[in-house]
Amino acid sequence: MPASKIVYSTKATATGGGRDGTSKTHDGALDLKMAPPTEMGGSGDGVNPEQLFAAGYAACFLGAMRAYARGKKIDVPSDAAVTATVGIGPRDDNGFGIAVEIDVSLPGLPDDVADDLIAGGHHVCPYSDATRGSLTITPRRAS
């Protein structure tokens, strides 16, 4: 569901070859050299879109999970962590597809509480919502 009121927006511009060029935000907070990973025939000498997506998704999911927990009056451990693994590969229609695995570490919480927080975080996370139905997303407790 789209936001009913936008409270923040940002802009970024990619130049050069897209995956092999630069990408920077208009406020200058990010100014990155982009390069395809070696697994995709690139130099690996820069950041790639999957790394950026993984970092953003992990941070967003952790924040969403904390917000969900606050609503349920559950304290999330200060050492909680979310690791997002983003994979890319060819699809049968000659395009590319993305798969995401989200591993959540909630030390000290009972399994049923942790599972509820992970499910709730996935439900309210804007990244999860924006990609629901278009990506394979697997949220789970970290082992």
Short mmCIF file of N, CA, C and O in Angstrom, two decimals:
data_model
loop_
_atom_site.label_atom_id
_atom_site.label_comp_id
_atom_site.label_asym_id
_atom_site.label_seq_id
_atom_site.Cartn_x
_atom_site.Cartn_y
_atom_site.Cartn_z
N MET A 1 0.85 -1.17 0.00
CA MET A 1 0.00 0.00 0.00
C MET A 1 0.90 1.24 0.00
O MET A 1 1.82 1.33 0.79
N PRO A 2 0.63 2.19 -0.86
CA PRO A 2 1.45 3.40 -0.89
C PRO A 2 1.25 4.24 0.37
O PRO A 2 0.24 4.14 1.05
N ALA A 3 2.23 5.08 0.63
CA ALA A 3 2.16 5.97 1.79
C ALA A 3 1.05 6.99 1.58
O ALA A 3 0.85 7.49 0.48
N SER A 4 0.32 7.30 2.65
CA SER A 4 -0.73 8.30 2.55
C SER A 4 -0.17 9.71 2.67
O SER A 4 -0.79 10.68 2.26
N LYS A 5 1.03 9.83 3.27
CA LYS A 5 1.68 11.12 3.42
C LYS A 5 3.19 10.89 3.38
O LYS A 5 3.72 10.15 4.21
N ILE A 6 3.88 11.48 2.45
CA ILE A 6 5.33 11.33 2.35
C ILE A 6 5.97 12.27 3.37
O ILE A 6 5.74 13.47 3.35
N VAL A 7 6.79 11.71 4.29
CA VAL A 7 7.46 12.54 5.30
C VAL A 7 8.94 12.74 4.99
O VAL A 7 9.58 13.58 5.59
N TYR A 8 9.47 11.97 4.05
CA TYR A 8 10.86 12.12 3.64
C TYR A 8 11.00 11.54 2.25
O TYR A 8 10.38 10.53 1.91
N SER A 9 11.80 12.19 1.43
CA SER A 9 12.17 11.63 0.13
C SER A 9 13.60 12.02 -0.16
O SER A 9 14.14 12.97 0.42
N THR A 10 14.21 11.27 -1.06
CA THR A 10 15.59 11.54 -1.45
C THR A 10 15.73 11.26 -2.94
O THR A 10 14.86 10.62 -3.54
N LYS A 11 16.82 11.74 -3.51
CA LYS A 11 17.10 11.51 -4.93
C LYS A 11 18.51 10.99 -5.07
O LYS A 11 19.42 11.42 -4.35
N ALA A 12 18.69 10.09 -6.01
CA ALA A 12 20.02 9.61 -6.37
C ALA A 12 20.08 9.53 -7.89
O ALA A 12 19.08 9.24 -8.54
N THR A 13 21.26 9.78 -8.42
CA THR A 13 21.46 9.74 -9.86
C THR A 13 22.62 8.80 -10.18
O THR A 13 23.68 8.89 -9.56
N ALA A 14 22.39 7.90 -11.13
CA ALA A 14 23.44 7.01 -11.63
C ALA A 14 23.91 7.55 -12.98
O ALA A 14 23.11 7.98 -13.80
N THR A 15 25.22 7.52 -13.18
CA THR A 15 25.80 7.96 -14.45
C THR A 15 26.80 6.91 -14.91
O THR A 15 27.19 6.03 -14.15
N GLY A 16 27.24 7.03 -16.14
CA GLY A 16 28.17 6.05 -16.69
C GLY A 16 27.41 4.87 -17.24
O GLY A 16 26.39 5.03 -17.89
N GLY A 17 27.89 3.67 -16.93
CA GLY A 17 27.27 2.47 -17.47
C GLY A 17 26.23 1.84 -16.57
O GLY A 17 25.89 0.68 -16.75
N GLY A 18 25.73 2.56 -15.58
CA GLY A 18 24.75 1.98 -14.66
C GLY A 18 25.44 1.16 -13.60
O GLY A 18 25.86 1.68 -12.57
N ARG A 19 25.62 -0.11 -13.86
CA ARG A 19 26.33 -0.98 -12.92
C ARG A 19 27.83 -0.69 -12.92
O ARG A 19 28.55 -1.14 -12.05
N ASP A 20 28.30 0.04 -13.90
CA ASP A 20 29.72 0.36 -14.01
C ASP A 20 29.85 1.86 -14.25
O ASP A 20 30.03 2.31 -15.37
N GLY A 21 29.70 2.61 -13.19
CA GLY A 21 29.74 4.07 -13.29
C GLY A 21 29.76 4.66 -11.89
O GLY A 21 30.51 4.20 -11.02
N THR A 22 28.92 5.65 -11.66
CA THR A 22 28.81 6.25 -10.34
C THR A 22 27.34 6.37 -9.97
O THR A 22 26.46 6.39 -10.84
N SER A 23 27.11 6.46 -8.69
CA SER A 23 25.76 6.69 -8.18
C SER A 23 25.90 7.58 -6.96
O SER A 23 26.72 7.30 -6.08
N LYS A 24 25.13 8.66 -6.94
CA LYS A 24 25.24 9.55 -5.78
C LYS A 24 23.89 10.19 -5.48
O LYS A 24 23.07 10.40 -6.36
N THR A 25 23.74 10.46 -4.18
CA THR A 25 22.54 11.15 -3.75
C THR A 25 22.71 12.64 -3.97
O THR A 25 23.83 13.16 -3.96
N HIS A 26 21.61 13.32 -4.16
CA HIS A 26 21.65 14.75 -4.44
C HIS A 26 22.13 15.56 -3.25
O HIS A 26 22.64 16.66 -3.44
N ASP A 27 21.99 15.03 -2.04
CA ASP A 27 22.49 15.76 -0.86
C ASP A 27 23.96 15.49 -0.58
O ASP A 27 24.54 16.04 0.34
N GLY A 28 24.59 14.60 -1.38
CA GLY A 28 26.01 14.31 -1.22
C GLY A 28 26.34 13.30 -0.14
O GLY A 28 27.52 12.98 0.06
N ALA A 29 25.34 12.76 0.56
CA ALA A 29 25.61 11.79 1.63
C ALA A 29 26.24 10.51 1.08
O ALA A 29 27.05 9.88 1.76
N LEU A 30 25.87 10.11 -0.12
CA LEU A 30 26.47 8.95 -0.79
C LEU A 30 27.03 9.40 -2.12
O LEU A 30 26.39 10.14 -2.86
N ASP A 31 28.23 8.94 -2.42
CA ASP A 31 28.87 9.20 -3.72
C ASP A 31 29.72 7.96 -3.99
O ASP A 31 30.83 7.84 -3.47
N LEU A 32 29.17 7.04 -4.75
CA LEU A 32 29.76 5.72 -4.86
C LEU A 32 30.23 5.38 -6.27
O LEU A 32 29.56 5.70 -7.25
N LYS A 33 31.37 4.70 -6.33
CA LYS A 33 31.81 4.09 -7.57
C LYS A 33 31.07 2.77 -7.68
O LYS A 33 31.06 1.96 -6.75
N MET A 34 30.42 2.55 -8.80
CA MET A 34 29.66 1.33 -9.03
C MET A 34 30.47 0.40 -9.93
O MET A 34 31.15 0.85 -10.85
N ALA A 35 30.40 -0.90 -9.64
CA ALA A 35 31.06 -1.89 -10.48
C ALA A 35 30.35 -3.22 -10.33
O ALA A 35 30.00 -3.62 -9.22
N PRO A 36 30.14 -3.93 -11.42
CA PRO A 36 29.54 -5.26 -11.32
C PRO A 36 30.46 -6.19 -10.53
O PRO A 36 31.69 -6.06 -10.59
N PRO A 37 29.88 -7.15 -9.80
CA PRO A 37 30.71 -8.11 -9.09
C PRO A 37 31.44 -9.02 -10.07
O PRO A 37 31.03 -9.18 -11.23
N THR A 38 32.53 -9.61 -9.60
CA THR A 38 33.30 -10.50 -10.47
C THR A 38 32.44 -11.68 -10.96
O THR A 38 32.63 -12.15 -12.07
N GLU A 39 31.48 -12.12 -10.13
CA GLU A 39 30.61 -13.24 -10.52
C GLU A 39 29.75 -12.90 -11.74
O GLU A 39 29.23 -13.80 -12.40
N MET A 40 29.61 -11.61 -12.02
CA MET A 40 28.81 -11.18 -13.18
C MET A 40 29.71 -10.61 -14.27
O MET A 40 29.27 -9.88 -15.14
N GLY A 41 31.01 -10.93 -14.20
CA GLY A 41 31.95 -10.51 -15.23
C GLY A 41 32.54 -9.13 -15.02
O GLY A 41 33.23 -8.62 -15.90
N GLY A 42 32.29 -8.53 -13.87
CA GLY A 42 32.82 -7.20 -13.61
C GLY A 42 34.11 -7.23 -12.82
O GLY A 42 34.63 -8.29 -12.46
N SER A 43 34.61 -6.04 -12.53
CA SER A 43 35.87 -5.93 -11.78
C SER A 43 35.67 -6.14 -10.28
O SER A 43 36.63 -6.47 -9.58
N GLY A 44 34.47 -5.91 -9.79
CA GLY A 44 34.24 -5.99 -8.36
C GLY A 44 34.85 -4.83 -7.60
O GLY A 44 34.86 -4.80 -6.38
N ASP A 45 35.37 -3.85 -8.33
CA ASP A 45 36.07 -2.72 -7.74
C ASP A 45 35.12 -1.54 -7.50
O ASP A 45 35.32 -0.45 -8.01
N GLY A 46 34.07 -1.81 -6.77
CA GLY A 46 33.08 -0.79 -6.47
C GLY A 46 31.89 -1.45 -5.81
O GLY A 46 31.90 -2.64 -5.50
N VAL A 47 30.86 -0.68 -5.61
CA VAL A 47 29.63 -1.15 -4.98
C VAL A 47 28.67 -1.57 -6.09
O VAL A 47 28.68 -1.00 -7.18
N ASN A 48 27.84 -2.57 -5.80
CA ASN A 48 26.83 -2.95 -6.78
C ASN A 48 25.43 -2.76 -6.19
O ASN A 48 25.27 -2.65 -4.97
N PRO A 49 24.41 -2.69 -7.04
CA PRO A 49 23.06 -2.44 -6.56
C PRO A 49 22.56 -3.46 -5.53
O PRO A 49 21.81 -3.11 -4.62
N GLU A 50 22.99 -4.71 -5.66
CA GLU A 50 22.53 -5.72 -4.71
C GLU A 50 23.08 -5.45 -3.31
O GLU A 50 22.40 -5.67 -2.31
N GLN A 51 24.31 -4.96 -3.22
CA GLN A 51 24.87 -4.60 -1.92
C GLN A 51 24.08 -3.45 -1.30
O GLN A 51 23.79 -3.47 -0.09
N LEU A 52 23.75 -2.46 -2.09
CA LEU A 52 22.98 -1.33 -1.58
C LEU A 52 21.59 -1.78 -1.13
O LEU A 52 21.10 -1.35 -0.08
N PHE A 53 20.96 -2.64 -1.90
CA PHE A 53 19.63 -3.14 -1.55
C PHE A 53 19.69 -3.96 -0.26
O PHE A 53 18.84 -3.81 0.61
N ALA A 54 20.72 -4.81 -0.14
CA ALA A 54 20.87 -5.63 1.07
C ALA A 54 21.05 -4.75 2.31
O ALA A 54 20.42 -4.98 3.35
N ALA A 55 21.89 -3.74 2.23
CA ALA A 55 22.13 -2.85 3.37
C ALA A 55 20.86 -2.09 3.75
O ALA A 55 20.51 -1.99 4.93
N GLY A 56 20.18 -1.56 2.76
CA GLY A 56 18.95 -0.82 3.03
C GLY A 56 17.85 -1.70 3.58
O GLY A 56 17.14 -1.32 4.52
N TYR A 57 17.69 -2.89 3.00
CA TYR A 57 16.63 -3.81 3.45
C TYR A 57 16.90 -4.25 4.89
O TYR A 57 15.98 -4.26 5.72
N ALA A 58 18.14 -4.59 5.22
CA ALA A 58 18.47 -5.03 6.57
C ALA A 58 18.13 -3.94 7.59
O ALA A 58 17.51 -4.20 8.63
N ALA A 59 18.53 -2.71 7.31
CA ALA A 59 18.27 -1.60 8.23
C ALA A 59 16.77 -1.33 8.35
O ALA A 59 16.25 -1.12 9.46
N CYS A 60 16.07 -1.34 7.23
CA CYS A 60 14.64 -1.08 7.24
C CYS A 60 13.89 -2.17 8.01
O CYS A 60 13.00 -1.88 8.81
N PHE A 61 14.27 -3.43 7.78
CA PHE A 61 13.59 -4.54 8.45
C PHE A 61 13.80 -4.46 9.95
O PHE A 61 12.86 -4.65 10.73
N LEU A 62 15.02 -4.17 10.40
CA LEU A 62 15.29 -4.06 11.83
C LEU A 62 14.46 -2.93 12.45
O LEU A 62 13.86 -3.10 13.51
N GLY A 63 14.39 -1.80 11.77
CA GLY A 63 13.58 -0.70 12.27
C GLY A 63 12.10 -1.04 12.32
O GLY A 63 11.41 -0.70 13.28
N ALA A 64 11.61 -1.72 11.29
CA ALA A 64 10.20 -2.11 11.25
C ALA A 64 9.89 -3.11 12.35
O ALA A 64 8.84 -3.04 13.01
N MET A 65 10.79 -4.05 12.58
CA MET A 65 10.59 -5.04 13.63
C MET A 65 10.57 -4.37 15.00
O MET A 65 9.76 -4.71 15.86
N ARG A 66 11.45 -3.40 15.22
CA ARG A 66 11.47 -2.66 16.49
C ARG A 66 10.16 -1.88 16.68
O ARG A 66 9.61 -1.82 17.77
N ALA A 67 9.65 -1.28 15.62
CA ALA A 67 8.39 -0.54 15.70
C ALA A 67 7.24 -1.49 16.04
O ALA A 67 6.39 -1.18 16.87
N TYR A 68 7.21 -2.64 15.40
CA TYR A 68 6.19 -3.64 15.68
C TYR A 68 6.28 -4.10 17.13
O TYR A 68 5.27 -4.20 17.83
N ALA A 69 7.50 -4.32 17.62
CA ALA A 69 7.71 -4.77 19.01
C ALA A 69 7.24 -3.70 19.99
O ALA A 69 6.64 -4.02 21.02
N ARG A 70 7.52 -2.42 19.71
CA ARG A 70 7.07 -1.34 20.59
C ARG A 70 5.56 -1.37 20.74
O ARG A 70 5.03 -1.18 21.83
N GLY A 71 4.86 -1.60 19.64
CA GLY A 71 3.40 -1.68 19.67
C GLY A 71 2.89 -2.82 20.53
O GLY A 71 1.79 -2.74 21.07
N LYS A 72 3.69 -3.86 20.65
CA LYS A 72 3.31 -5.02 21.47
C LYS A 72 3.94 -4.97 22.86
O LYS A 72 3.82 -5.90 23.63
N LYS A 73 4.67 -3.86 23.13
CA LYS A 73 5.36 -3.65 24.41
C LYS A 73 6.37 -4.77 24.71
O LYS A 73 6.47 -5.27 25.81
N ILE A 74 7.12 -5.14 23.66
CA ILE A 74 8.18 -6.14 23.77
C ILE A 74 9.50 -5.43 23.57
O ILE A 74 9.66 -4.64 22.64
N ASP A 75 10.45 -5.67 24.46
CA ASP A 75 11.77 -5.08 24.33
C ASP A 75 12.63 -5.93 23.40
O ASP A 75 12.84 -7.12 23.65
N VAL A 76 13.11 -5.31 22.35
CA VAL A 76 14.03 -5.98 21.42
C VAL A 76 15.43 -5.83 22.00
O VAL A 76 15.82 -4.73 22.40
N PRO A 77 16.19 -6.92 22.07
CA PRO A 77 17.54 -6.82 22.63
C PRO A 77 18.39 -5.80 21.86
O PRO A 77 18.25 -5.64 20.65
N SER A 78 19.27 -5.10 22.59
CA SER A 78 20.11 -4.09 21.96
C SER A 78 21.07 -4.70 20.94
O SER A 78 21.53 -4.01 20.03
N ASP A 79 21.37 -5.99 21.09
CA ASP A 79 22.27 -6.65 20.14
C ASP A 79 21.52 -7.42 19.04
O ASP A 79 22.10 -8.27 18.37
N ALA A 80 20.25 -7.09 18.86
CA ALA A 80 19.50 -7.70 17.76
C ALA A 80 20.17 -7.31 16.45
O ALA A 80 20.75 -6.23 16.32
N ALA A 81 20.10 -8.20 15.47
CA ALA A 81 20.73 -7.93 14.18
C ALA A 81 19.91 -8.55 13.06
O ALA A 81 19.29 -9.60 13.25
N VAL A 82 19.92 -7.89 11.92
CA VAL A 82 19.27 -8.40 10.72
C VAL A 82 20.31 -8.44 9.61
O VAL A 82 21.00 -7.45 9.36
N THR A 83 20.44 -9.59 8.97
CA THR A 83 21.33 -9.75 7.83
C THR A 83 20.46 -10.06 6.61
O THR A 83 19.71 -11.04 6.62
N ALA A 84 20.55 -9.22 5.59
CA ALA A 84 19.82 -9.47 4.35
C ALA A 84 20.81 -9.97 3.30
O ALA A 84 21.85 -9.35 3.07
N THR A 85 20.48 -11.11 2.72
CA THR A 85 21.27 -11.66 1.62
C THR A 85 20.46 -11.47 0.34
O THR A 85 19.33 -11.94 0.25
N VAL A 86 21.03 -10.75 -0.60
CA VAL A 86 20.34 -10.47 -1.86
C VAL A 86 21.09 -11.19 -2.98
O VAL A 86 22.29 -11.00 -3.16
N GLY A 87 20.36 -12.01 -3.70
CA GLY A 87 20.93 -12.73 -4.83
C GLY A 87 20.27 -12.30 -6.12
O GLY A 87 19.09 -11.92 -6.13
N ILE A 88 21.01 -12.34 -7.20
CA ILE A 88 20.48 -11.98 -8.52
C ILE A 88 20.87 -13.08 -9.50
O ILE A 88 21.95 -13.66 -9.40
N GLY A 89 19.98 -13.36 -10.42
CA GLY A 89 20.27 -14.36 -11.44
C GLY A 89 19.29 -14.27 -12.58
O GLY A 89 18.27 -13.58 -12.49
N PRO A 90 19.59 -14.95 -13.67
CA PRO A 90 18.72 -14.89 -14.84
C PRO A 90 17.38 -15.58 -14.62
O PRO A 90 17.27 -16.52 -13.85
N ARG A 91 16.37 -15.04 -15.29
CA ARG A 91 15.04 -15.66 -15.31
C ARG A 91 14.85 -16.33 -16.66
O ARG A 91 15.62 -16.09 -17.60
N ASP A 92 13.83 -17.14 -16.77
CA ASP A 92 13.55 -17.84 -18.02
C ASP A 92 13.15 -16.91 -19.16
O ASP A 92 13.25 -17.28 -20.32
N ASP A 93 12.70 -15.69 -18.84
CA ASP A 93 12.26 -14.76 -19.88
C ASP A 93 13.37 -13.80 -20.33
O ASP A 93 13.11 -12.75 -20.91
N ASN A 94 14.64 -14.16 -20.05
CA ASN A 94 15.82 -13.38 -20.42
C ASN A 94 16.04 -12.15 -19.54
O ASN A 94 16.96 -11.38 -19.79
N GLY A 95 15.22 -11.94 -18.55
CA GLY A 95 15.43 -10.86 -17.60
C GLY A 95 16.23 -11.39 -16.42
O GLY A 95 16.82 -12.47 -16.46
N PHE A 96 16.27 -10.61 -15.36
CA PHE A 96 16.94 -11.01 -14.14
C PHE A 96 15.96 -10.96 -12.98
O PHE A 96 15.07 -10.12 -12.96
N GLY A 97 16.15 -11.84 -12.03
CA GLY A 97 15.31 -11.87 -10.84
C GLY A 97 16.17 -11.76 -9.59
O GLY A 97 17.37 -12.03 -9.60
N ILE A 98 15.51 -11.36 -8.51
CA ILE A 98 16.20 -11.19 -7.23
C ILE A 98 15.52 -12.06 -6.18
O ILE A 98 14.30 -12.19 -6.17
N ALA A 99 16.33 -12.64 -5.31
CA ALA A 99 15.82 -13.38 -4.16
C ALA A 99 16.46 -12.77 -2.91
O ALA A 99 17.62 -12.34 -2.95
N VAL A 100 15.70 -12.73 -1.82
CA VAL A 100 16.18 -12.13 -0.58
C VAL A 100 15.97 -13.11 0.57
O VAL A 100 14.89 -13.69 0.71
N GLU A 101 17.01 -13.31 1.36
CA GLU A 101 16.91 -14.06 2.61
C GLU A 101 17.19 -13.09 3.73
O GLU A 101 18.16 -12.30 3.66
N ILE A 102 16.36 -13.10 4.75
CA ILE A 102 16.52 -12.19 5.88
C ILE A 102 16.73 -13.06 7.12
O ILE A 102 15.84 -13.80 7.52
N ASP A 103 17.91 -12.96 7.70
CA ASP A 103 18.24 -13.70 8.92
C ASP A 103 18.21 -12.73 10.09
O ASP A 103 18.89 -11.70 10.07
N VAL A 104 17.42 -13.08 11.10
CA VAL A 104 17.22 -12.19 12.24
C VAL A 104 17.76 -12.84 13.50
O VAL A 104 17.39 -13.97 13.82
N SER A 105 18.61 -12.13 14.21
CA SER A 105 19.15 -12.60 15.49
C SER A 105 18.50 -11.78 16.60
O SER A 105 18.62 -10.55 16.63
N LEU A 106 17.78 -12.47 17.48
CA LEU A 106 17.11 -11.85 18.62
C LEU A 106 17.53 -12.59 19.88
O LEU A 106 16.76 -13.35 20.46
N PRO A 107 18.77 -12.38 20.33
CA PRO A 107 19.30 -13.13 21.47
C PRO A 107 18.46 -12.94 22.73
O PRO A 107 18.03 -11.84 23.04
N GLY A 108 18.21 -14.07 23.39
CA GLY A 108 17.52 -14.03 24.66
C GLY A 108 16.01 -14.06 24.59
O GLY A 108 15.35 -14.21 25.62
N LEU A 109 15.44 -13.92 23.40
CA LEU A 109 13.98 -13.97 23.30
C LEU A 109 13.52 -15.39 23.05
O LEU A 109 14.15 -16.13 22.29
N PRO A 110 12.40 -15.79 23.66
CA PRO A 110 11.85 -17.12 23.37
C PRO A 110 11.50 -17.25 21.89
O PRO A 110 11.17 -16.26 21.23
N ASP A 111 11.59 -18.47 21.37
CA ASP A 111 11.36 -18.71 19.95
C ASP A 111 10.02 -18.17 19.46
O ASP A 111 9.94 -17.56 18.39
N ASP A 112 8.94 -18.37 20.25
CA ASP A 112 7.63 -17.92 19.80
C ASP A 112 7.56 -16.40 19.71
O ASP A 112 6.96 -15.84 18.80
N VAL A 113 8.20 -15.70 20.65
CA VAL A 113 8.23 -14.23 20.62
C VAL A 113 9.07 -13.76 19.43
O VAL A 113 8.67 -12.86 18.69
N ALA A 114 10.23 -14.37 19.23
CA ALA A 114 11.10 -14.00 18.11
C ALA A 114 10.37 -14.23 16.78
O ALA A 114 10.41 -13.36 15.90
N ASP A 115 9.71 -15.37 16.64
CA ASP A 115 8.99 -15.66 15.40
C ASP A 115 7.89 -14.64 15.14
O ASP A 115 7.68 -14.21 14.00
N ASP A 116 7.19 -14.21 16.20
CA ASP A 116 6.14 -13.20 16.05
C ASP A 116 6.74 -11.86 15.62
O ASP A 116 6.19 -11.19 14.75
N LEU A 117 7.87 -11.47 16.22
CA LEU A 117 8.50 -10.21 15.85
C LEU A 117 8.99 -10.23 14.40
O LEU A 117 8.86 -9.24 13.68
N ILE A 118 9.53 -11.36 13.97
CA ILE A 118 10.01 -11.48 12.59
C ILE A 118 8.82 -11.38 11.62
O ILE A 118 8.87 -10.64 10.64
N ALA A 119 7.75 -12.10 11.91
CA ALA A 119 6.57 -12.05 11.05
C ALA A 119 5.96 -10.65 11.05
O ALA A 119 5.58 -10.12 9.99
N GLY A 120 5.89 -10.02 12.22
CA GLY A 120 5.33 -8.68 12.31
C GLY A 120 6.20 -7.66 11.60
O GLY A 120 5.70 -6.76 10.91
N GLY A 121 7.52 -7.79 11.76
CA GLY A 121 8.44 -6.90 11.06
C GLY A 121 8.30 -7.02 9.55
O GLY A 121 8.28 -6.02 8.83
N HIS A 122 8.17 -8.25 9.08
CA HIS A 122 8.00 -8.49 7.64
C HIS A 122 6.69 -7.89 7.14
O HIS A 122 6.62 -7.35 6.03
N HIS A 123 5.67 -7.92 7.98
CA HIS A 123 4.37 -7.38 7.59
C HIS A 123 4.40 -5.85 7.48
O HIS A 123 3.80 -5.29 6.56
N VAL A 124 5.11 -5.17 8.39
CA VAL A 124 5.09 -3.70 8.39
C VAL A 124 6.28 -3.06 7.68
O VAL A 124 6.26 -1.86 7.42
N CYS A 125 7.31 -3.83 7.33
CA CYS A 125 8.50 -3.26 6.68
C CYS A 125 8.13 -2.72 5.29
O CYS A 125 7.59 -3.45 4.46
N PRO A 126 8.43 -1.45 5.02
CA PRO A 126 8.11 -0.90 3.70
C PRO A 126 8.84 -1.61 2.55
O PRO A 126 8.29 -1.72 1.46
N TYR A 127 10.06 -2.09 2.78
CA TYR A 127 10.76 -2.84 1.73
C TYR A 127 10.03 -4.15 1.45
O TYR A 127 9.87 -4.53 0.29
N SER A 128 9.63 -4.84 2.51
CA SER A 128 8.88 -6.09 2.32
C SER A 128 7.58 -5.82 1.57
O SER A 128 7.20 -6.57 0.67
N ASP A 129 6.90 -4.74 1.97
CA ASP A 129 5.63 -4.41 1.33
C ASP A 129 5.83 -4.07 -0.14
O ASP A 129 5.08 -4.51 -0.99
N ALA A 130 6.86 -3.28 -0.44
CA ALA A 130 7.10 -2.85 -1.82
C ALA A 130 7.46 -4.00 -2.73
O ALA A 130 7.22 -3.95 -3.94
N THR A 131 8.06 -5.05 -2.18
CA THR A 131 8.52 -6.17 -3.00
C THR A 131 7.63 -7.40 -2.89
O THR A 131 7.86 -8.38 -3.60
N ARG A 132 6.64 -7.35 -2.02
CA ARG A 132 5.77 -8.52 -1.81
C ARG A 132 5.11 -8.93 -3.13
O ARG A 132 4.54 -8.12 -3.84
N GLY A 133 5.25 -10.19 -3.46
CA GLY A 133 4.65 -10.71 -4.68
C GLY A 133 5.56 -10.62 -5.90
O GLY A 133 5.28 -11.25 -6.90
N SER A 134 6.63 -9.82 -5.81
CA SER A 134 7.50 -9.70 -6.96
C SER A 134 8.88 -10.33 -6.74
O SER A 134 9.61 -10.55 -7.69
N LEU A 135 9.24 -10.59 -5.48
CA LEU A 135 10.51 -11.23 -5.14
C LEU A 135 10.26 -12.43 -4.26
O LEU A 135 9.26 -12.50 -3.56
N THR A 136 11.20 -13.34 -4.24
CA THR A 136 11.19 -14.41 -3.26
C THR A 136 11.89 -13.87 -2.02
O THR A 136 13.06 -13.52 -2.07
N ILE A 137 11.14 -13.75 -0.91
CA ILE A 137 11.68 -13.20 0.34
C ILE A 137 11.49 -14.24 1.42
O ILE A 137 10.37 -14.73 1.63
N THR A 138 12.57 -14.58 2.13
CA THR A 138 12.51 -15.59 3.18
C THR A 138 13.02 -15.01 4.49
O THR A 138 14.22 -14.98 4.72
N PRO A 139 12.11 -14.52 5.36
CA PRO A 139 12.56 -14.07 6.68
C PRO A 139 12.60 -15.25 7.64
O PRO A 139 11.71 -16.11 7.64
N ARG A 140 13.64 -15.30 8.49
CA ARG A 140 13.76 -16.42 9.43
C ARG A 140 14.72 -16.05 10.55
O ARG A 140 15.50 -15.09 10.43
N ARG A 141 14.64 -16.81 11.63
CA ARG A 141 15.58 -16.65 12.73
C ARG A 141 16.95 -17.12 12.27
O ARG A 141 17.09 -18.14 11.61
N ALA A 142 17.97 -16.37 12.64
CA ALA A 142 19.34 -16.76 12.31
C ALA A 142 19.71 -18.00 13.10
O ALA A 142 19.31 -18.16 14.24
N SER A 143 20.48 -18.86 12.47
CA SER A 143 20.89 -20.07 13.18
C SER A 143 22.24 -19.92 13.79
O SER A 143 22.97 -19.03 13.58
#
